[in-house]
Amino acid sequence: MPPLPDAELVRSSVQLYRYLLRCCRRLPRGPVQQHYRHAIRQSFKVHADEDDPERIQQIIKRAIEDADWVMNK
């Protein structure tokens, strides 16, 4: 089960960013939530110059899978 019901609708990097931040809201407040919010921001900065559509879709797929793992942890 995806962490939020709209995971299959994520098609762009902006949609992914918003989706992951919404997932963070479901985590316990405090250091855990801050850690994942920071990790999301850093990942987007690292991949900001990515322009290959296939690679972007791979990153989106992997990020959703990782979010699913974190939410079920």
Short mmCIF file of N, CA and C in Angstrom, two decimals:
data_model
loop_
_atom_site.label_atom_id
_atom_site.label_comp_id
_atom_site.label_asym_id
_atom_site.label_seq_id
_atom_site.Cartn_x
_atom_site.Cartn_y
_atom_site.Cartn_z
N MET A 1 0.84 -1.19 0.00
CA MET A 1 0.00 0.00 0.00
C MET A 1 0.87 1.24 0.00
N PRO A 2 0.63 2.19 -0.91
CA PRO A 2 1.42 3.42 -0.92
C PRO A 2 1.13 4.26 0.33
N PRO A 3 2.09 5.10 0.73
CA PRO A 3 1.90 5.90 1.93
C PRO A 3 0.70 6.83 1.86
N LEU A 4 0.42 7.39 0.72
CA LEU A 4 -0.77 8.20 0.51
C LEU A 4 -1.46 7.69 -0.75
N PRO A 5 -2.77 7.84 -0.84
CA PRO A 5 -3.50 7.25 -1.97
C PRO A 5 -3.16 7.79 -3.35
N ASP A 6 -2.57 8.95 -3.48
CA ASP A 6 -2.32 9.55 -4.79
C ASP A 6 -0.93 9.27 -5.35
N ALA A 7 -0.24 8.26 -4.85
CA ALA A 7 1.13 7.98 -5.31
C ALA A 7 1.17 7.69 -6.80
N GLU A 8 0.15 7.03 -7.32
CA GLU A 8 0.16 6.69 -8.75
C GLU A 8 -0.04 7.91 -9.65
N LEU A 9 -0.45 9.04 -9.09
CA LEU A 9 -0.67 10.26 -9.87
C LEU A 9 0.57 11.13 -10.00
N VAL A 10 1.63 10.81 -9.28
CA VAL A 10 2.86 11.61 -9.29
C VAL A 10 3.58 11.39 -10.62
N ARG A 11 3.72 12.46 -11.39
CA ARG A 11 4.36 12.37 -12.71
C ARG A 11 5.54 13.34 -12.85
N SER A 12 5.57 14.39 -12.06
CA SER A 12 6.64 15.38 -12.21
C SER A 12 7.40 15.54 -10.89
N SER A 13 8.53 16.20 -10.98
CA SER A 13 9.34 16.40 -9.78
C SER A 13 8.65 17.30 -8.76
N VAL A 14 7.90 18.28 -9.22
CA VAL A 14 7.17 19.16 -8.29
C VAL A 14 6.07 18.38 -7.58
N GLN A 15 5.36 17.53 -8.32
CA GLN A 15 4.33 16.70 -7.70
C GLN A 15 4.96 15.76 -6.68
N LEU A 16 6.12 15.20 -7.01
CA LEU A 16 6.81 14.31 -6.08
C LEU A 16 7.19 15.05 -4.81
N TYR A 17 7.73 16.25 -4.96
CA TYR A 17 8.15 17.05 -3.82
C TYR A 17 6.97 17.29 -2.88
N ARG A 18 5.85 17.72 -3.43
CA ARG A 18 4.65 17.97 -2.62
C ARG A 18 4.15 16.68 -1.97
N TYR A 19 4.16 15.61 -2.71
CA TYR A 19 3.71 14.31 -2.21
C TYR A 19 4.56 13.86 -1.01
N LEU A 20 5.88 13.97 -1.15
CA LEU A 20 6.76 13.54 -0.07
C LEU A 20 6.62 14.42 1.17
N LEU A 21 6.43 15.72 0.97
CA LEU A 21 6.22 16.59 2.13
C LEU A 21 4.90 16.27 2.83
N ARG A 22 3.87 15.90 2.05
CA ARG A 22 2.61 15.47 2.67
C ARG A 22 2.80 14.18 3.46
N CYS A 23 3.63 13.29 2.95
CA CYS A 23 3.94 12.05 3.68
C CYS A 23 4.61 12.39 5.01
N CYS A 24 5.49 13.38 4.99
CA CYS A 24 6.20 13.78 6.22
C CYS A 24 5.23 14.24 7.31
N ARG A 25 4.13 14.85 6.90
CA ARG A 25 3.16 15.32 7.89
C ARG A 25 2.56 14.18 8.69
N ARG A 26 2.61 12.97 8.15
CA ARG A 26 2.04 11.81 8.83
C ARG A 26 3.03 11.17 9.80
N LEU A 27 4.29 11.62 9.78
CA LEU A 27 5.31 11.09 10.69
C LEU A 27 5.20 11.80 12.04
N PRO A 28 5.77 11.19 13.09
CA PRO A 28 5.74 11.84 14.41
C PRO A 28 6.46 13.18 14.36
N ARG A 29 5.90 14.17 15.03
CA ARG A 29 6.50 15.51 15.07
C ARG A 29 7.82 15.46 15.80
N GLY A 30 8.67 16.41 15.48
CA GLY A 30 9.95 16.51 16.16
C GLY A 30 11.10 16.11 15.27
N PRO A 31 12.14 15.50 15.84
CA PRO A 31 13.36 15.21 15.09
C PRO A 31 13.15 14.28 13.88
N VAL A 32 12.25 13.33 14.00
CA VAL A 32 12.02 12.40 12.88
C VAL A 32 11.47 13.15 11.67
N GLN A 33 10.46 13.95 11.90
CA GLN A 33 9.85 14.72 10.81
C GLN A 33 10.85 15.71 10.22
N GLN A 34 11.61 16.38 11.08
CA GLN A 34 12.61 17.34 10.60
C GLN A 34 13.67 16.64 9.76
N HIS A 35 14.09 15.46 10.18
CA HIS A 35 15.11 14.72 9.45
C HIS A 35 14.65 14.40 8.03
N TYR A 36 13.44 13.87 7.89
CA TYR A 36 12.96 13.49 6.57
C TYR A 36 12.65 14.70 5.70
N ARG A 37 12.16 15.78 6.28
CA ARG A 37 11.93 17.00 5.50
C ARG A 37 13.27 17.52 4.94
N HIS A 38 14.30 17.50 5.79
CA HIS A 38 15.62 17.94 5.36
C HIS A 38 16.16 17.02 4.26
N ALA A 39 16.00 15.72 4.43
CA ALA A 39 16.47 14.75 3.43
C ALA A 39 15.77 14.96 2.09
N ILE A 40 14.48 15.25 2.12
CA ILE A 40 13.73 15.50 0.88
C ILE A 40 14.28 16.73 0.18
N ARG A 41 14.48 17.80 0.92
CA ARG A 41 15.01 19.03 0.32
C ARG A 41 16.40 18.81 -0.28
N GLN A 42 17.25 18.11 0.45
CA GLN A 42 18.61 17.85 -0.03
C GLN A 42 18.59 17.01 -1.31
N SER A 43 17.72 16.01 -1.36
CA SER A 43 17.63 15.16 -2.55
C SER A 43 17.20 15.96 -3.77
N PHE A 44 16.28 16.88 -3.56
CA PHE A 44 15.83 17.70 -4.69
C PHE A 44 16.93 18.65 -5.15
N LYS A 45 17.73 19.16 -4.23
CA LYS A 45 18.85 20.02 -4.62
C LYS A 45 19.88 19.23 -5.42
N VAL A 46 20.15 17.99 -5.00
CA VAL A 46 21.13 17.15 -5.67
C VAL A 46 20.69 16.81 -7.09
N HIS A 47 19.40 16.55 -7.28
CA HIS A 47 18.88 16.12 -8.58
C HIS A 47 18.26 17.26 -9.39
N ALA A 48 18.47 18.50 -8.98
CA ALA A 48 17.83 19.64 -9.65
C ALA A 48 18.24 19.78 -11.11
N ASP A 49 19.44 19.37 -11.46
CA ASP A 49 19.91 19.54 -12.84
C ASP A 49 19.63 18.33 -13.73
N GLU A 50 18.94 17.35 -13.22
CA GLU A 50 18.60 16.15 -14.01
C GLU A 50 17.62 16.53 -15.12
N ASP A 51 17.95 16.16 -16.36
CA ASP A 51 17.07 16.51 -17.46
C ASP A 51 16.64 15.31 -18.31
N ASP A 52 17.12 14.12 -18.00
CA ASP A 52 16.72 12.92 -18.73
C ASP A 52 15.37 12.43 -18.20
N PRO A 53 14.32 12.44 -19.04
CA PRO A 53 12.98 12.05 -18.57
C PRO A 53 12.92 10.63 -18.00
N GLU A 54 13.68 9.72 -18.60
CA GLU A 54 13.69 8.34 -18.09
C GLU A 54 14.30 8.28 -16.70
N ARG A 55 15.40 8.98 -16.50
CA ARG A 55 16.06 9.01 -15.19
C ARG A 55 15.15 9.69 -14.15
N ILE A 56 14.45 10.73 -14.54
CA ILE A 56 13.52 11.41 -13.62
C ILE A 56 12.43 10.45 -13.17
N GLN A 57 11.89 9.65 -14.10
CA GLN A 57 10.86 8.68 -13.74
C GLN A 57 11.42 7.60 -12.81
N GLN A 58 12.67 7.20 -13.00
CA GLN A 58 13.31 6.24 -12.10
C GLN A 58 13.43 6.83 -10.69
N ILE A 59 13.83 8.08 -10.62
CA ILE A 59 13.98 8.75 -9.33
C ILE A 59 12.63 8.84 -8.63
N ILE A 60 11.59 9.20 -9.37
CA ILE A 60 10.24 9.32 -8.81
C ILE A 60 9.78 7.97 -8.26
N LYS A 61 9.97 6.93 -9.05
CA LYS A 61 9.55 5.58 -8.63
C LYS A 61 10.27 5.16 -7.36
N ARG A 62 11.58 5.39 -7.33
CA ARG A 62 12.38 5.00 -6.17
C ARG A 62 12.00 5.82 -4.93
N ALA A 63 11.74 7.10 -5.11
CA ALA A 63 11.36 7.96 -3.98
C ALA A 63 10.03 7.52 -3.38
N ILE A 64 9.08 7.12 -4.22
CA ILE A 64 7.78 6.65 -3.71
C ILE A 64 7.96 5.33 -2.97
N GLU A 65 8.79 4.44 -3.51
CA GLU A 65 9.07 3.17 -2.82
C GLU A 65 9.73 3.42 -1.47
N ASP A 66 10.68 4.34 -1.43
CA ASP A 66 11.35 4.67 -0.17
C ASP A 66 10.37 5.29 0.83
N ALA A 67 9.49 6.15 0.34
CA ALA A 67 8.49 6.76 1.23
C ALA A 67 7.57 5.68 1.80
N ASP A 68 7.20 4.73 0.97
CA ASP A 68 6.36 3.61 1.42
C ASP A 68 7.07 2.85 2.54
N TRP A 69 8.36 2.59 2.36
CA TRP A 69 9.13 1.86 3.37
C TRP A 69 9.18 2.66 4.68
N VAL A 70 9.43 3.95 4.58
CA VAL A 70 9.53 4.79 5.79
C VAL A 70 8.18 4.82 6.51
N MET A 71 7.10 4.97 5.76
CA MET A 71 5.78 5.07 6.38
C MET A 71 5.37 3.76 7.05
N ASN A 72 5.85 2.63 6.54
CA ASN A 72 5.51 1.34 7.13
C ASN A 72 6.47 0.92 8.24
N LYS A 73 7.56 1.66 8.41
CA LYS A 73 8.59 1.34 9.40
C LYS A 73 8.14 1.52 10.80
#
